[in-house]
Structures are given as structure tokens and as C-alpha cells.
PDB file of C-alpha atoms in Angstrom:
ATOM      1  CA  MET A  15     108.348 -79.028 -98.732  1.00 37.00           C
ATOM      2  CA  ARG A  16     108.037 -82.589 -99.970  1.00 34.00           C
ATOM      3  CA  LYS A  17     108.049 -86.090 -98.575  1.00 38.00           C
ATOM      4  CA  ALA A  18     109.844 -89.318 -99.490  1.00 32.00           C
ATOM      5  CA  LEU A  19     110.693 -92.620 -97.823  1.00 30.00           C
ATOM      6  CA  GLY A  20     108.173 -91.768 -95.153  1.00 36.00           C
ATOM      7  CA  LEU A  21     109.979 -88.559 -94.158  1.00 39.00           C
ATOM      8  CA  ALA A  22     109.264 -85.018 -95.181  1.00 40.00           C
ATOM      9  CA  LEU A  23     111.757 -83.051 -97.154  1.00 36.00           C
ATOM     10  CA  CYS A  24     111.332 -79.485 -96.209  1.00 48.00           C
ATOM     11  CA  CYS A  25     112.393 -76.801 -94.130  1.00 45.00           C
ATOM     12  CA  VAL A  26     115.852 -75.549 -94.701  1.00 41.00           C
ATOM     13  CA  SER A  27     115.753 -71.950 -93.521  1.00 40.00           C
ATOM     14  CA  ILE A  28     115.388 -69.299 -96.216  1.00 33.00           C
ATOM     15  CA  PRO A  29     116.932 -66.046 -94.974  1.00 36.00           C
ATOM     16  CA  ALA A  30     114.679 -63.023 -95.065  1.00 37.00           C
ATOM     17  CA  LEU A  31     115.852 -59.844 -96.768  1.00 33.00           C
ATOM     18  CA  ALA A  32     118.986 -58.605 -95.056  1.00 36.00           C
ATOM     19  CA  GLN A  33     118.422 -55.802 -92.571  1.00 40.00           C
ATOM     20  CA  PRO A  34     121.053 -53.714 -90.791  1.00 44.00           C
ATOM     21  CA  ALA A  35     121.753 -55.229 -87.375  1.00 46.00           C
ATOM     22  CA  PRO A  36     120.573 -52.907 -84.608  1.00 51.00           C
ATOM     23  CA  PRO A  37     122.958 -52.099 -81.753  1.00 58.00           C
ATOM     24  CA  ARG A  38     122.838 -54.932 -79.235  1.00 67.00           C
ATOM     25  CA  SER A  39     121.476 -53.934 -75.839  1.00 79.00           C
ATOM     26  CA  VAL A  40     122.602 -55.439 -72.547  1.00 93.00           C
ATOM     27  CA  ILE A  41     120.633 -58.192 -70.849  1.00 97.00           C
ATOM     28  CA  ASP A  42     117.689 -56.808 -68.849  1.00 98.00           C
ATOM     29  CA  PHE A  43     117.208 -59.265 -65.986  1.00 97.00           C
ATOM     30  CA  ASN A  44     113.658 -58.073 -65.365  1.00 97.00           C
ATOM     31  CA  ILE A  45     112.783 -58.996 -68.960  1.00 98.00           C
ATOM     32  CA  LEU A  46     114.693 -62.270 -68.611  1.00 98.00           C
ATOM     33  CA  HIS A  47     112.629 -63.040 -65.493  1.00 98.00           C
ATOM     34  CA  VAL A  48     109.402 -62.541 -67.458  1.00 98.00           C
ATOM     35  CA  GLN A  49     110.730 -64.681 -70.324  1.00 98.00           C
ATOM     36  CA  VAL A  50     111.675 -67.497 -67.953  1.00 98.00           C
ATOM     37  CA  ILE A  51     108.234 -67.522 -66.338  1.00 98.00           C
ATOM     38  CA  LEU A  52     106.460 -67.481 -69.688  1.00 98.00           C
ATOM     39  CA  ASP A  53     108.710 -70.282 -70.956  1.00 98.00           C
ATOM     40  CA  HIS A  54     107.848 -72.421 -67.917  1.00 98.00           C
ATOM     41  CA  LEU A  55     104.130 -71.725 -68.400  1.00 98.00           C
ATOM     42  CA  GLY A  56     104.151 -72.813 -72.061  1.00 98.00           C
ATOM     43  CA  PHE A  57     103.990 -69.386 -73.711  1.00 98.00           C
ATOM     44  CA  SER A  58     107.356 -69.487 -75.371  1.00 97.00           C
ATOM     45  CA  PRO A  59     109.190 -66.175 -75.828  1.00 96.00           C
ATOM     46  CA  GLY A  60     111.685 -67.854 -78.169  1.00 94.00           C
ATOM     47  CA  ILE A  61     115.269 -67.588 -76.966  1.00 97.00           C
ATOM     48  CA  LEU A  62     115.791 -66.498 -73.362  1.00 98.00           C
ATOM     49  CA  ASP A  63     117.935 -63.429 -73.827  1.00 97.00           C
ATOM     50  CA  GLY A  64     116.605 -60.673 -71.555  1.00 98.00           C
ATOM     51  CA  ARG A  65     115.635 -58.413 -74.443  1.00 97.00           C
ATOM     52  CA  PRO A  66     112.356 -57.180 -75.922  1.00 96.00           C
ATOM     53  CA  GLY A  67     111.324 -58.379 -79.356  1.00 95.00           C
ATOM     54  CA  GLN A  68     108.570 -59.806 -81.489  1.00 95.00           C
ATOM     55  CA  SER A  69     108.673 -63.282 -79.903  1.00 96.00           C
ATOM     56  CA  LEU A  70     108.303 -61.861 -76.387  1.00 97.00           C
ATOM     57  CA  THR A  71     105.462 -59.598 -77.567  1.00 97.00           C
ATOM     58  CA  ALA A  72     103.664 -62.593 -79.101  1.00 97.00           C
ATOM     59  CA  ALA A  73     104.192 -64.659 -75.940  1.00 98.00           C
ATOM     60  CA  LEU A  74     102.767 -61.884 -73.780  1.00 98.00           C
ATOM     61  CA  ARG A  75      99.748 -61.550 -76.044  1.00 98.00           C
ATOM     62  CA  GLY A  76      99.083 -65.277 -75.832  1.00 98.00           C
ATOM     63  CA  PHE A  77      99.513 -65.361 -72.057  1.00 98.00           C
ATOM     64  CA  GLN A  78      97.228 -62.355 -71.661  1.00 98.00           C
ATOM     65  CA  GLU A  79      94.563 -63.963 -73.834  1.00 98.00           C
ATOM     66  CA  ALA A  80      94.773 -67.201 -71.854  1.00 98.00           C
ATOM     67  CA  ARG A  81      94.456 -65.376 -68.516  1.00 98.00           C
ATOM     68  CA  GLY A  82      91.621 -63.076 -69.572  1.00 98.00           C
ATOM     69  CA  LEU A  83      93.777 -59.937 -69.422  1.00 98.00           C
ATOM     70  CA  ALA A  84      93.770 -56.990 -71.786  1.00 98.00           C
ATOM     71  CA  VAL A  85      95.838 -58.137 -74.778  1.00 98.00           C
ATOM     72  CA  THR A  86      98.540 -55.478 -75.009  1.00 98.00           C
ATOM     73  CA  GLY A  87     101.674 -57.488 -75.760  1.00 98.00           C
ATOM     74  CA  THR A  88     103.490 -55.454 -73.104  1.00 98.00           C
ATOM     75  CA  ILE A  89     104.664 -56.126 -69.564  1.00 98.00           C
ATOM     76  CA  ASP A  90     101.923 -53.979 -68.076  1.00 98.00           C
ATOM     77  CA  ALA A  91     100.801 -53.741 -64.468  1.00 98.00           C
ATOM     78  CA  ALA A  92      97.956 -56.283 -64.786  1.00 98.00           C
ATOM     79  CA  THR A  93     100.260 -58.844 -66.410  1.00 98.00           C
ATOM     80  CA  LEU A  94     102.984 -58.290 -63.808  1.00 97.00           C
ATOM     81  CA  LYS A  95     100.438 -58.883 -61.050  1.00 97.00           C
ATOM     82  CA  VAL A  96      99.605 -62.337 -62.483  1.00 98.00           C
ATOM     83  CA  LEU A  97     103.256 -63.179 -63.174  1.00 98.00           C
ATOM     84  CA  HIS A  98     104.188 -62.182 -59.630  1.00 96.00           C
ATOM     85  CA  GLN A  99     102.774 -65.440 -58.242  1.00 96.00           C
ATOM     86  CA  TYR A 100     105.524 -67.289 -60.139  1.00 97.00           C
ATOM     87  CA  ARG A 101     108.342 -65.087 -58.823  1.00 93.00           C
ATOM     88  CA  ARG A 102     110.069 -68.094 -57.190  1.00 94.00           C
ATOM     89  CA  LEU A 103     111.128 -69.093 -60.721  1.00 96.00           C
ATOM     90  CA  ARG A 104     114.333 -67.103 -60.626  1.00 96.00           C
ATOM     91  CA  PRO A 105     115.649 -65.795 -63.962  1.00 98.00           C
ATOM     92  CA  VAL A 106     119.131 -67.328 -63.652  1.00 98.00           C
ATOM     93  CA  LYS A 107     120.536 -70.547 -62.197  1.00 98.00           C
ATOM     94  CA  THR A 108     124.167 -71.012 -61.215  1.00 98.00           C
ATOM     95  CA  LEU A 109     125.103 -74.587 -62.023  1.00 98.00           C
ATOM     96  CA  ALA A 110     128.114 -76.835 -62.486  1.00 98.00           C
ATOM     97  CA  VAL A 111     128.471 -78.184 -66.012  1.00 97.00           C
ATOM     98  CA  SER A 112     127.597 -81.881 -65.964  1.00 96.00           C
ATOM     99  CA  ALA A 113     129.418 -84.697 -67.727  1.00 97.00           C
ATOM    100  CA  ASP A 114     126.283 -85.319 -69.785  1.00 95.00           C
ATOM    101  CA  ALA A 115     126.316 -81.727 -70.995  1.00 95.00           C
ATOM    102  CA  MET A 116     129.899 -82.186 -72.164  1.00 96.00           C
ATOM    103  CA  ALA A 117     129.165 -85.496 -73.875  1.00 94.00           C
ATOM    104  CA  GLY A 118     129.432 -85.499 -77.657  1.00 92.00           C
ATOM    105  CA  PRO A 119     129.656 -86.332 -80.380  1.00 94.00           C
ATOM    106  CA  PHE A 120     130.494 -82.827 -81.565  1.00 97.00           C
ATOM    107  CA  VAL A 121     131.033 -82.011 -85.246  1.00 97.00           C
ATOM    108  CA  ASP A 122     132.876 -78.810 -86.062  1.00 96.00           C
ATOM    109  CA  PRO A 123     132.751 -77.713 -88.729  1.00 95.00           C
ATOM    110  CA  ILE A 124     129.631 -79.296 -90.175  1.00 95.00           C
ATOM    111  CA  PRO A 125     130.301 -79.695 -93.903  1.00 94.00           C
ATOM    112  CA  LYS A 126     128.230 -77.441 -96.159  1.00 89.00           C
ATOM    113  CA  ASN A 127     128.234 -80.125 -98.826  1.00 86.00           C
ATOM    114  CA  LEU A 128     125.207 -82.427 -98.380  1.00 86.00           C
ATOM    115  CA  PRO A 129     126.951 -85.594 -99.613  1.00 86.00           C
ATOM    116  CA  GLU A 130     129.633 -84.966 -96.984  1.00 92.00           C
ATOM    117  CA  GLN A 131     126.958 -84.411 -94.330  1.00 93.00           C
ATOM    118  CA  SER A 132     125.380 -87.734 -95.265  1.00 93.00           C
ATOM    119  CA  LYS A 133     128.610 -89.506 -94.285  1.00 94.00           C
ATOM    120  CA  LEU A 134     128.385 -88.246 -90.703  1.00 95.00           C
ATOM    121  CA  SER A 135     126.923 -90.390 -87.928  1.00 95.00           C
ATOM    122  CA  ALA A 136     124.925 -87.387 -86.662  1.00 96.00           C
ATOM    123  CA  LEU A 137     124.344 -83.733 -87.428  1.00 97.00           C
ATOM    124  CA  ALA A 138     125.352 -83.031 -83.871  1.00 97.00           C
ATOM    125  CA  TYR A 139     126.133 -79.853 -81.988  1.00 98.00           C
ATOM    126  CA  ARG A 140     129.335 -78.170 -83.104  1.00 97.00           C
ATOM    127  CA  ARG A 141     130.728 -77.616 -79.610  1.00 97.00           C
ATOM    128  CA  PRO A 142     129.692 -77.805 -75.933  1.00 97.00           C
ATOM    129  CA  LEU A 143     128.741 -74.111 -75.835  1.00 97.00           C
ATOM    130  CA  GLU A 144     126.122 -74.634 -78.557  1.00 98.00           C
ATOM    131  CA  LYS A 145     124.719 -77.661 -76.730  1.00 98.00           C
ATOM    132  CA  LEU A 146     124.551 -75.789 -73.409  1.00 98.00           C
ATOM    133  CA  ALA A 147     122.735 -72.914 -75.138  1.00 98.00           C
ATOM    134  CA  GLU A 148     119.996 -75.222 -76.460  1.00 98.00           C
ATOM    135  CA  MET A 149     119.750 -76.957 -73.103  1.00 98.00           C
ATOM    136  CA  PHE A 150     118.911 -73.614 -71.501  1.00 98.00           C
ATOM    137  CA  HIS A 151     116.735 -72.259 -74.345  1.00 98.00           C
ATOM    138  CA  THR A 152     119.093 -69.522 -75.430  1.00 98.00           C
ATOM    139  CA  THR A 153     122.083 -68.825 -77.691  1.00 97.00           C
ATOM    140  CA  PRO A 154     125.846 -69.142 -77.211  1.00 97.00           C
ATOM    141  CA  GLU A 155     126.124 -65.359 -77.339  1.00 96.00           C
ATOM    142  CA  VAL A 156     123.788 -64.963 -74.353  1.00 97.00           C
ATOM    143  CA  LEU A 157     125.739 -67.536 -72.328  1.00 97.00           C
ATOM    144  CA  VAL A 158     128.939 -65.614 -73.031  1.00 96.00           C
ATOM    145  CA  GLU A 159     127.257 -62.402 -71.841  1.00 97.00           C
ATOM    146  CA  LEU A 160     126.035 -64.090 -68.669  1.00 97.00           C
ATOM    147  CA  ASN A 161     129.525 -65.449 -68.002  1.00 96.00           C
ATOM    148  CA  PRO A 162     132.135 -62.829 -68.923  1.00 93.00           C
ATOM    149  CA  GLY A 163     135.782 -63.607 -68.482  1.00 89.00           C
ATOM    150  CA  GLY A 164     136.361 -66.364 -70.995  1.00 84.00           C
ATOM    151  CA  ARG A 165     136.422 -69.315 -68.584  1.00 86.00           C
ATOM    152  CA  ALA A 166     136.920 -72.747 -70.159  1.00 93.00           C
ATOM    153  CA  ILE A 167     133.839 -74.943 -70.458  1.00 95.00           C
ATOM    154  CA  ARG A 168     134.570 -78.237 -68.731  1.00 96.00           C
ATOM    155  CA  THR A 169     132.855 -80.743 -66.481  1.00 97.00           C
ATOM    156  CA  GLY A 170     132.414 -79.219 -63.050  1.00 97.00           C
ATOM    157  CA  ALA A 171     132.928 -75.618 -64.129  1.00 97.00           C
ATOM    158  CA  VAL A 172     130.315 -73.290 -62.634  1.00 97.00           C
ATOM    159  CA  PHE A 173     128.367 -70.965 -64.933  1.00 97.00           C
ATOM    160  CA  ARG A 174     125.183 -68.911 -64.942  1.00 98.00           C
ATOM    161  CA  PHE A 175     122.319 -70.048 -67.192  1.00 98.00           C
ATOM    162  CA  PRO A 176     118.778 -68.858 -67.934  1.00 98.00           C
ATOM    163  CA  ASN A 177     116.493 -70.865 -65.655  1.00 98.00           C
ATOM    164  CA  ALA A 178     114.965 -73.322 -68.126  1.00 98.00           C
ATOM    165  CA  LEU A 179     115.122 -76.269 -65.700  1.00 98.00           C
ATOM    166  CA  PRO A 180     111.941 -78.391 -65.782  1.00 97.00           C
ATOM    167  CA  SER A 181     109.884 -79.328 -62.749  1.00 96.00           C
ATOM    168  CA  SER A 182     109.653 -82.969 -63.848  1.00 97.00           C
ATOM    169  CA  ARG A 183     111.562 -85.433 -66.018  1.00 97.00           C
ATOM    170  CA  ALA A 184     109.115 -88.296 -65.453  1.00 97.00           C
ATOM    171  CA  TYR A 185     108.617 -89.071 -69.137  1.00 97.00           C
ATOM    172  CA  PRO A 186     106.339 -91.973 -70.141  1.00 94.00           C
ATOM    173  CA  ASP A 187     107.856 -95.420 -69.571  1.00 93.00           C
ATOM    174  CA  ASP A 188     107.005 -96.558 -73.090  1.00 93.00           C
ATOM    175  CA  MET A 189     109.029 -93.749 -74.700  1.00 96.00           C
ATOM    176  CA  LYS A 190     112.117 -94.617 -76.742  1.00 96.00           C
ATOM    177  CA  PRO A 191     115.235 -94.181 -74.570  1.00 97.00           C
ATOM    178  CA  GLU A 192     116.965 -91.890 -77.074  1.00 97.00           C
ATOM    179  CA  TRP A 193     113.894 -89.624 -77.177  1.00 98.00           C
ATOM    180  CA  ARG A 194     113.760 -89.513 -73.365  1.00 98.00           C
ATOM    181  CA  GLN A 195     117.411 -88.489 -73.456  1.00 97.00           C
ATOM    182  CA  THR A 196     116.694 -85.729 -75.990  1.00 98.00           C
ATOM    183  CA  LEU A 197     113.797 -84.356 -73.943  1.00 98.00           C
ATOM    184  CA  SER A 198     115.886 -84.360 -70.781  1.00 98.00           C
ATOM    185  CA  MET A 199     118.840 -82.747 -72.537  1.00 98.00           C
ATOM    186  CA  LEU A 200     116.573 -79.962 -73.827  1.00 98.00           C
ATOM    187  CA  ASN A 201     115.082 -79.448 -70.354  1.00 98.00           C
ATOM    188  CA  VAL A 202     111.565 -80.173 -71.607  1.00 98.00           C
ATOM    189  CA  ASP A 203     109.149 -80.603 -68.712  1.00 98.00           C
ATOM    190  CA  ALA A 204     107.472 -84.006 -68.661  1.00 98.00           C
ATOM    191  CA  THR A 205     104.201 -82.459 -67.451  1.00 97.00           C
ATOM    192  CA  GLN A 206     102.411 -80.905 -70.406  1.00 98.00           C
ATOM    193  CA  PRO A 207      98.774 -80.077 -71.199  1.00 98.00           C
ATOM    194  CA  LYS A 208      97.001 -82.293 -73.715  1.00 97.00           C
ATOM    195  CA  ALA A 209      96.042 -80.606 -76.968  1.00 98.00           C
ATOM    196  CA  ASP A 210      92.458 -80.728 -78.160  1.00 98.00           C
ATOM    197  CA  HIS A 211      93.492 -78.901 -81.335  1.00 98.00           C
ATOM    198  CA  LEU A 212      96.168 -76.623 -82.764  1.00 98.00           C
ATOM    199  CA  VAL A 213      95.811 -73.320 -84.598  1.00 98.00           C
ATOM    200  CA  VAL A 214      98.652 -72.061 -86.766  1.00 96.00           C
ATOM    201  CA  ASP A 215      98.002 -68.353 -87.287  1.00 92.00           C
ATOM    202  CA  LYS A 216      99.928 -66.730 -90.137  1.00 92.00           C
ATOM    203  CA  SER A 217      98.960 -63.176 -89.190  1.00 91.00           C
ATOM    204  CA  GLU A 218     100.296 -63.579 -85.643  1.00 94.00           C
ATOM    205  CA  GLY A 219     103.235 -65.826 -86.540  1.00 94.00           C
ATOM    206  CA  VAL A 220     102.397 -68.321 -83.788  1.00 97.00           C
ATOM    207  CA  LEU A 221     101.232 -71.863 -83.185  1.00 98.00           C
ATOM    208  CA  LYS A 222      98.526 -71.988 -80.520  1.00 98.00           C
ATOM    209  CA  VAL A 223      97.610 -75.066 -78.502  1.00 98.00           C
ATOM    210  CA  TYR A 224      94.036 -75.320 -77.251  1.00 98.00           C
ATOM    211  CA  GLY A 225      92.870 -77.757 -74.583  1.00 98.00           C
ATOM    212  CA  SER A 226      89.383 -78.846 -73.725  1.00 96.00           C
ATOM    213  CA  GLY A 227      86.742 -76.140 -73.749  1.00 96.00           C
ATOM    214  CA  ASN A 228      88.667 -74.219 -76.414  1.00 97.00           C
ATOM    215  CA  ARG A 229      91.036 -72.958 -73.718  1.00 98.00           C
ATOM    216  CA  LEU A 230      94.413 -71.615 -74.871  1.00 98.00           C
ATOM    217  CA  VAL A 231      97.028 -73.638 -72.948  1.00 98.00           C
ATOM    218  CA  ALA A 232     100.294 -73.006 -74.826  1.00 98.00           C
ATOM    219  CA  GLN A 233     101.727 -70.927 -77.630  1.00 98.00           C
ATOM    220  CA  PHE A 234     104.942 -70.998 -79.668  1.00 97.00           C
ATOM    221  CA  SER A 235     106.481 -68.504 -82.073  1.00 95.00           C
ATOM    222  CA  ALA A 236     106.850 -70.144 -85.483  1.00 96.00           C
ATOM    223  CA  THR A 237     108.288 -69.745 -88.949  1.00 93.00           C
ATOM    224  CA  MET A 238     105.709 -70.750 -91.563  1.00 90.00           C
ATOM    225  CA  GLY A 239     105.833 -70.837 -95.344  1.00 68.00           C
ATOM    226  CA  SER A 240     107.217 -68.535 -97.987  1.00 61.00           C
ATOM    227  CA  GLU A 241     106.254 -66.990-101.341  1.00 62.00           C
ATOM    228  CA  HIS A 242     107.195 -70.218-103.148  1.00 59.00           C
ATOM    229  CA  ASP A 243     105.806 -72.623-100.517  1.00 70.00           C
ATOM    230  CA  PRO A 244     102.947 -70.816 -98.737  1.00 82.00           C
ATOM    231  CA  LEU A 245     101.343 -72.028 -95.540  1.00 88.00           C
ATOM    232  CA  PRO A 246      98.600 -74.498 -96.593  1.00 90.00           C
ATOM    233  CA  ILE A 247      95.481 -72.818 -95.225  1.00 93.00           C
ATOM    234  CA  GLY A 248      92.863 -75.348 -94.126  1.00 95.00           C
ATOM    235  CA  ARG A 249      91.979 -78.023 -91.585  1.00 97.00           C
ATOM    236  CA  TRP A 250      94.437 -80.886 -91.139  1.00 97.00           C
ATOM    237  CA  LYS A 251      95.354 -83.362 -88.411  1.00 98.00           C
ATOM    238  CA  ILE A 252      98.422 -84.878 -86.792  1.00 98.00           C
ATOM    239  CA  ASN A 253      99.393 -88.211 -88.324  1.00 98.00           C
ATOM    240  CA  GLY A 254     102.216 -89.088 -85.940  1.00 97.00           C
ATOM    241  CA  LEU A 255     105.734 -88.307 -84.738  1.00 96.00           C
ATOM    242  CA  ASP A 256     109.221 -89.133 -85.931  1.00 97.00           C
ATOM    243  CA  THR A 257     111.673 -88.377 -83.131  1.00 98.00           C
ATOM    244  CA  ASN A 258     115.351 -87.673 -83.841  1.00 97.00           C
ATOM    245  CA  PRO A 259     114.549 -88.068 -87.558  1.00 96.00           C
ATOM    246  CA  LYS A 260     116.771 -88.567 -90.560  1.00 94.00           C
ATOM    247  CA  PHE A 261     116.214 -86.216 -93.497  1.00 88.00           C
ATOM    248  CA  HIS A 262     115.896 -87.291 -97.131  1.00 82.00           C
ATOM    249  CA  TYR A 263     116.982 -84.484 -99.399  1.00 69.00           C
ATOM    250  CA  ASN A 264     115.685 -84.792-102.969  1.00 56.00           C
ATOM    251  CA  PRO A 265     116.736 -81.761-105.052  1.00 54.00           C
ATOM    252  CA  ASP A 266     114.026 -82.437-107.639  1.00 51.00           C
ATOM    253  CA  LEU A 267     111.449 -81.383-105.072  1.00 49.00           C
ATOM    254  CA  PHE A 268     112.985 -78.062-104.010  1.00 47.00           C
ATOM    255  CA  TRP A 269     112.421 -74.926-106.069  1.00 40.00           C
ATOM    256  CA  ASP A 270     115.714 -73.424-104.893  1.00 44.00           C
ATOM    257  CA  ALA A 271     117.897 -76.506-105.321  1.00 44.00           C
ATOM    258  CA  LYS A 272     120.984 -76.284-107.497  1.00 55.00           C
ATOM    259  CA  LYS A 273     120.992 -78.316-110.715  1.00 49.00           C
ATOM    260  CA  SER A 274     124.211 -79.918-109.545  1.00 54.00           C
ATOM    261  CA  ASP A 275     122.694 -81.185-106.270  1.00 57.00           C
ATOM    262  CA  ASP A 276     122.401 -84.924-105.739  1.00 51.00           C
ATOM    263  CA  PRO A 277     119.928 -86.696-103.444  1.00 60.00           C
ATOM    264  CA  ALA A 278     121.204 -87.330 -99.916  1.00 76.00           C
ATOM    265  CA  MET A 279     120.002 -89.057 -96.750  1.00 87.00           C
ATOM    266  CA  LEU A 280     121.157 -86.891 -93.891  1.00 93.00           C
ATOM    267  CA  PRO A 281     121.699 -88.357 -90.411  1.00 95.00           C
ATOM    268  CA  PRO A 282     119.640 -87.301 -87.380  1.00 96.00           C
ATOM    269  CA  GLY A 283     120.719 -84.620 -84.968  1.00 97.00           C
ATOM    270  CA  PRO A 284     119.794 -81.206 -83.540  1.00 97.00           C
ATOM    271  CA  ASN A 285     121.629 -79.499 -86.405  1.00 97.00           C
ATOM    272  CA  GLY A 286     119.700 -81.414 -89.048  1.00 95.00           C
ATOM    273  CA  PRO A 287     117.223 -79.514 -91.266  1.00 92.00           C
ATOM    274  CA  VAL A 288     114.208 -80.624 -89.169  1.00 94.00           C
ATOM    275  CA  GLY A 289     115.906 -80.641 -85.790  1.00 97.00           C
ATOM    276  CA  VAL A 290     114.988 -83.169 -83.127  1.00 98.00           C
ATOM    277  CA  VAL A 291     111.398 -84.070 -84.097  1.00 98.00           C
ATOM    278  CA  TRP A 292     109.079 -84.241 -87.103  1.00 97.00           C
ATOM    279  CA  ILE A 293     105.320 -83.962 -86.360  1.00 97.00           C
ATOM    280  CA  ASP A 294     103.668 -85.295 -89.496  1.00 96.00           C
ATOM    281  CA  LEU A 295     100.495 -83.674 -90.856  1.00 96.00           C
ATOM    282  CA  SER A 296      97.670 -85.082 -92.974  1.00 96.00           C
ATOM    283  CA  LYS A 297      98.524 -82.441 -95.582  1.00 93.00           C
ATOM    284  CA  GLU A 298     100.909 -84.485 -97.704  1.00 87.00           C
ATOM    285  CA  HIS A 299     104.576 -83.429 -97.420  1.00 81.00           C
ATOM    286  CA  TYR A 300     103.962 -80.973 -94.572  1.00 91.00           C
ATOM    287  CA  GLY A 301     104.861 -81.089 -90.915  1.00 94.00           C
ATOM    288  CA  ILE A 302     105.816 -79.226 -87.745  1.00 96.00           C
ATOM    289  CA  HIS A 303     109.441 -79.591 -86.699  1.00 96.00           C
ATOM    290  CA  GLY A 304     112.524 -78.201 -84.984  1.00 96.00           C
ATOM    291  CA  THR A 305     115.419 -76.201 -86.372  1.00 95.00           C
ATOM    292  CA  PRO A 306     119.185 -75.875 -86.081  1.00 93.00           C
ATOM    293  CA  GLU A 307     118.803 -72.074 -85.964  1.00 93.00           C
ATOM    294  CA  PRO A 308     116.522 -71.071 -83.057  1.00 94.00           C
ATOM    295  CA  GLN A 309     117.380 -67.387 -83.387  1.00 91.00           C
ATOM    296  CA  THR A 310     115.740 -67.283 -86.844  1.00 90.00           C
ATOM    297  CA  ILE A 311     112.261 -68.392 -85.731  1.00 90.00           C
ATOM    298  CA  GLY A 312     109.758 -65.855 -87.020  1.00 67.00           C
ATOM    299  CA  ARG A 313     112.527 -63.993 -88.829  1.00 59.00           C
ATOM    300  CA  SER A 314     113.054 -66.194 -91.896  1.00 52.00           C
ATOM    301  CA  GLU A 315     110.982 -68.307 -94.288  1.00 49.00           C
ATOM    302  CA  SER A 316     110.490 -72.043 -94.752  1.00 47.00           C
ATOM    303  CA  HIS A 317     109.659 -74.447 -97.549  1.00 49.00           C
ATOM    304  CA  GLY A 318     106.059 -74.509 -96.375  1.00 56.00           C
ATOM    305  CA  CYS A 319     106.413 -76.271 -93.040  1.00 85.00           C
ATOM    306  CA  ILE A 320     105.987 -74.912 -89.529  1.00 94.00           C
ATOM    307  CA  ARG A 321     109.319 -74.542 -87.787  1.00 95.00           C
ATOM    308  CA  LEU A 322     109.814 -74.120 -84.023  1.00 97.00           C
ATOM    309  CA  THR A 323     112.877 -74.077 -81.804  1.00 97.00           C
ATOM    310  CA  ASN A 324     114.027 -77.591 -80.976  1.00 98.00           C
ATOM    311  CA  TRP A 325     112.875 -77.254 -77.363  1.00 98.00           C
ATOM    312  CA  ASP A 326     109.434 -75.942 -78.355  1.00 98.00           C
ATOM    313  CA  ALA A 327     108.959 -78.630 -81.020  1.00 98.00           C
ATOM    314  CA  ALA A 328     109.900 -81.303 -78.472  1.00 98.00           C
ATOM    315  CA  ARG A 329     107.476 -79.809 -75.958  1.00 98.00           C
ATOM    316  CA  LEU A 330     104.668 -79.737 -78.527  1.00 98.00           C
ATOM    317  CA  ALA A 331     105.369 -83.392 -79.333  1.00 98.00           C
ATOM    318  CA  LEU A 332     104.333 -84.257 -75.745  1.00 98.00           C
ATOM    319  CA  MET A 333     101.019 -82.412 -76.170  1.00 98.00           C
ATOM    320  CA  VAL A 334      99.706 -83.954 -79.398  1.00 98.00           C
ATOM    321  CA  LYS A 335      98.729 -87.408 -80.601  1.00 97.00           C
ATOM    322  CA  PRO A 336      97.634 -88.944 -83.899  1.00 98.00           C
ATOM    323  CA  GLY A 337      94.318 -87.411 -84.888  1.00 98.00           C
ATOM    324  CA  THR A 338      94.830 -84.064 -83.111  1.00 98.00           C
ATOM    325  CA  PRO A 339      93.237 -81.415 -85.422  1.00 98.00           C
ATOM    326  CA  ALA A 340      95.502 -78.693 -86.800  1.00 98.00           C
ATOM    327  CA  ILE A 341      93.874 -75.567 -88.255  1.00 97.00           C
ATOM    328  CA  PHE A 342      95.998 -73.329 -90.472  1.00 96.00           C
ATOM    329  CA  GLN A 343      94.614 -69.819 -90.943  1.00 94.00           C
ATOM    330  CA  GLU A 344      95.634 -66.418 -92.338  1.00 87.00           C
TER     331      GLU A 344
END
């Protein structure tokens, strides 16, 4: 990934080799309960879908490491005993759809042509269902499964959602209003641990957040690098944040760009190439950022950057500050 006009240019998802889709299992509410608790505690299982998978396994391993448990990556008896104290965090909330949740703008379809995208005011959500899914850290498909029957989504309609509601929305007073709105919309808790340093681990496919005393305090599944743009192994630091960023696409700096591509300045929005936040690194042209495709985290490649779900990237942005060390390792 590259950088221009003060903004990095990376991170359009590169699909991994196509694999046959396995049969889709039904939602397991016991697994969803574990996912919800881990999500609240900062050990992100990726999308909240009530199904096992590599992101849940990684989250369990991180949580077990942080709590001094045997690191099995499974929902074993010792892990369940610790999680049991958070059982009041129910897996599902039944809520009325708010007017804010229904507020646009919505853009459907989003043009595939970059020059046409650049004419938009925002790379916004396509429809309310997509926005509601991101608000509750899941996918539209999971919301449909939780709410069978095909009811219309409208203000006041009552639906079931994964319980991603934060305990606090008391964001700092000096924060930009539009960033406060984004954090609140994504149900990002205002109370977050402060990072002493980050470790991006290629072998585990995760970004780990360490607090004082080298204590693991949070962990996020991540997409990092590719054959053409490998993860830059080394010691870097956080330079700063760009919230709700625009994206400058320069085809000369992308190995997979088409010869016919023209440069384009894309508007901000959750469906932009870097999602809702860009966390700039001292390694020139590299950063940590969100994505318009949360279901692909850990299952695709990037142009060298570290990609998280929008809600995890926003949460991480509350943990770091300029100068926070970031260690990238195999």
C-alpha cells in the first residue's frame, strides 16, 4: 500500500483462492453467548454469528492467555468457569429500530467504477439492514436468521440483535462530533484500556494490545499483507489517526491496478476502502484500518496494511495515541 496527500493508499481486499462454501449451520446461541462476552471484553471473535471458526478460536486463545488459562482455543470447562461471571451479558437483545439507525444517506448500488464513486458524497451503507448489521457487529445474513419472517425494517419495528451494546458512550469531550457519532453508531464502548504497545502477529493472524506490565488487554483478528505486499516485519510506532477518512487512489502505486485506471479521490464512509478510521504508522505508506467487508477479515489478503472490522478498528483507535509502539512479527 502507498501514501499520498497525507493519506495511505492501500487495502482493497484481495480475495483468497476460492474454496467451496461449506454447508451453513444454524446459529448456536451458546456459542453466540461466548462471542458476545468476548466481544465486550475486548477479545474480538470477528462477526457475532453463533458459529465456530478461526476468529472465535483466536479470540479464545487470546482470552485464555490473558487470564492465565491453558491456551486451547476451545470453549473448555476452565474457560467457561471464567466466562460464567459475565453471564448477565445476554447473547441477544430485542430492540426497536431507532430513527438514527434508519438515517442515511444510503447508496445502492455503489458504483464499481472509481471515478463514479468519487462523485458520491459518501461511500455509505447500501441499505438499513447493512447498517444495522455493523451496529451490532454481525452481518445482514445473521440478522435475517435471527428475525425470520421477512418483516419490513422501519423506525419502531422490533427485532432481535446480537448484544453488542456498550456499557458507556461517554466519549472524550474534545472528540470531533462526527467521530463521536461513528463510535456511537458502531456501539463502541467509550471505556477502553490504554495501549502500552501493539503486536501484530502474522502466524496467529491477530493484532494484540498490551497494557502496562506487558499484560494482554485486547486482541483483534486481522488481515495482513499478501505475496506482493508482505507485512513489514519490524518495530514501528503510531503516528496518528484519521477518522472517517477519504481515500486517494493512485493506480501507479498498485501492482494489480488496470492500465486504464485513473487516479481518484474517494469520499469517506464505512464502505470506503479503509473503512471508518486510518491509524497511521511510522512505516511509510502503511497503516491499520477498517474495512467494508467484515466477513473477510483473516480470510483474504491486503496491500500490506492491517485490516480490522470497522468496529474493531474504531475500538483500537480509542486505545492508542501518537508514539504507541507497534511490533510486527512472523
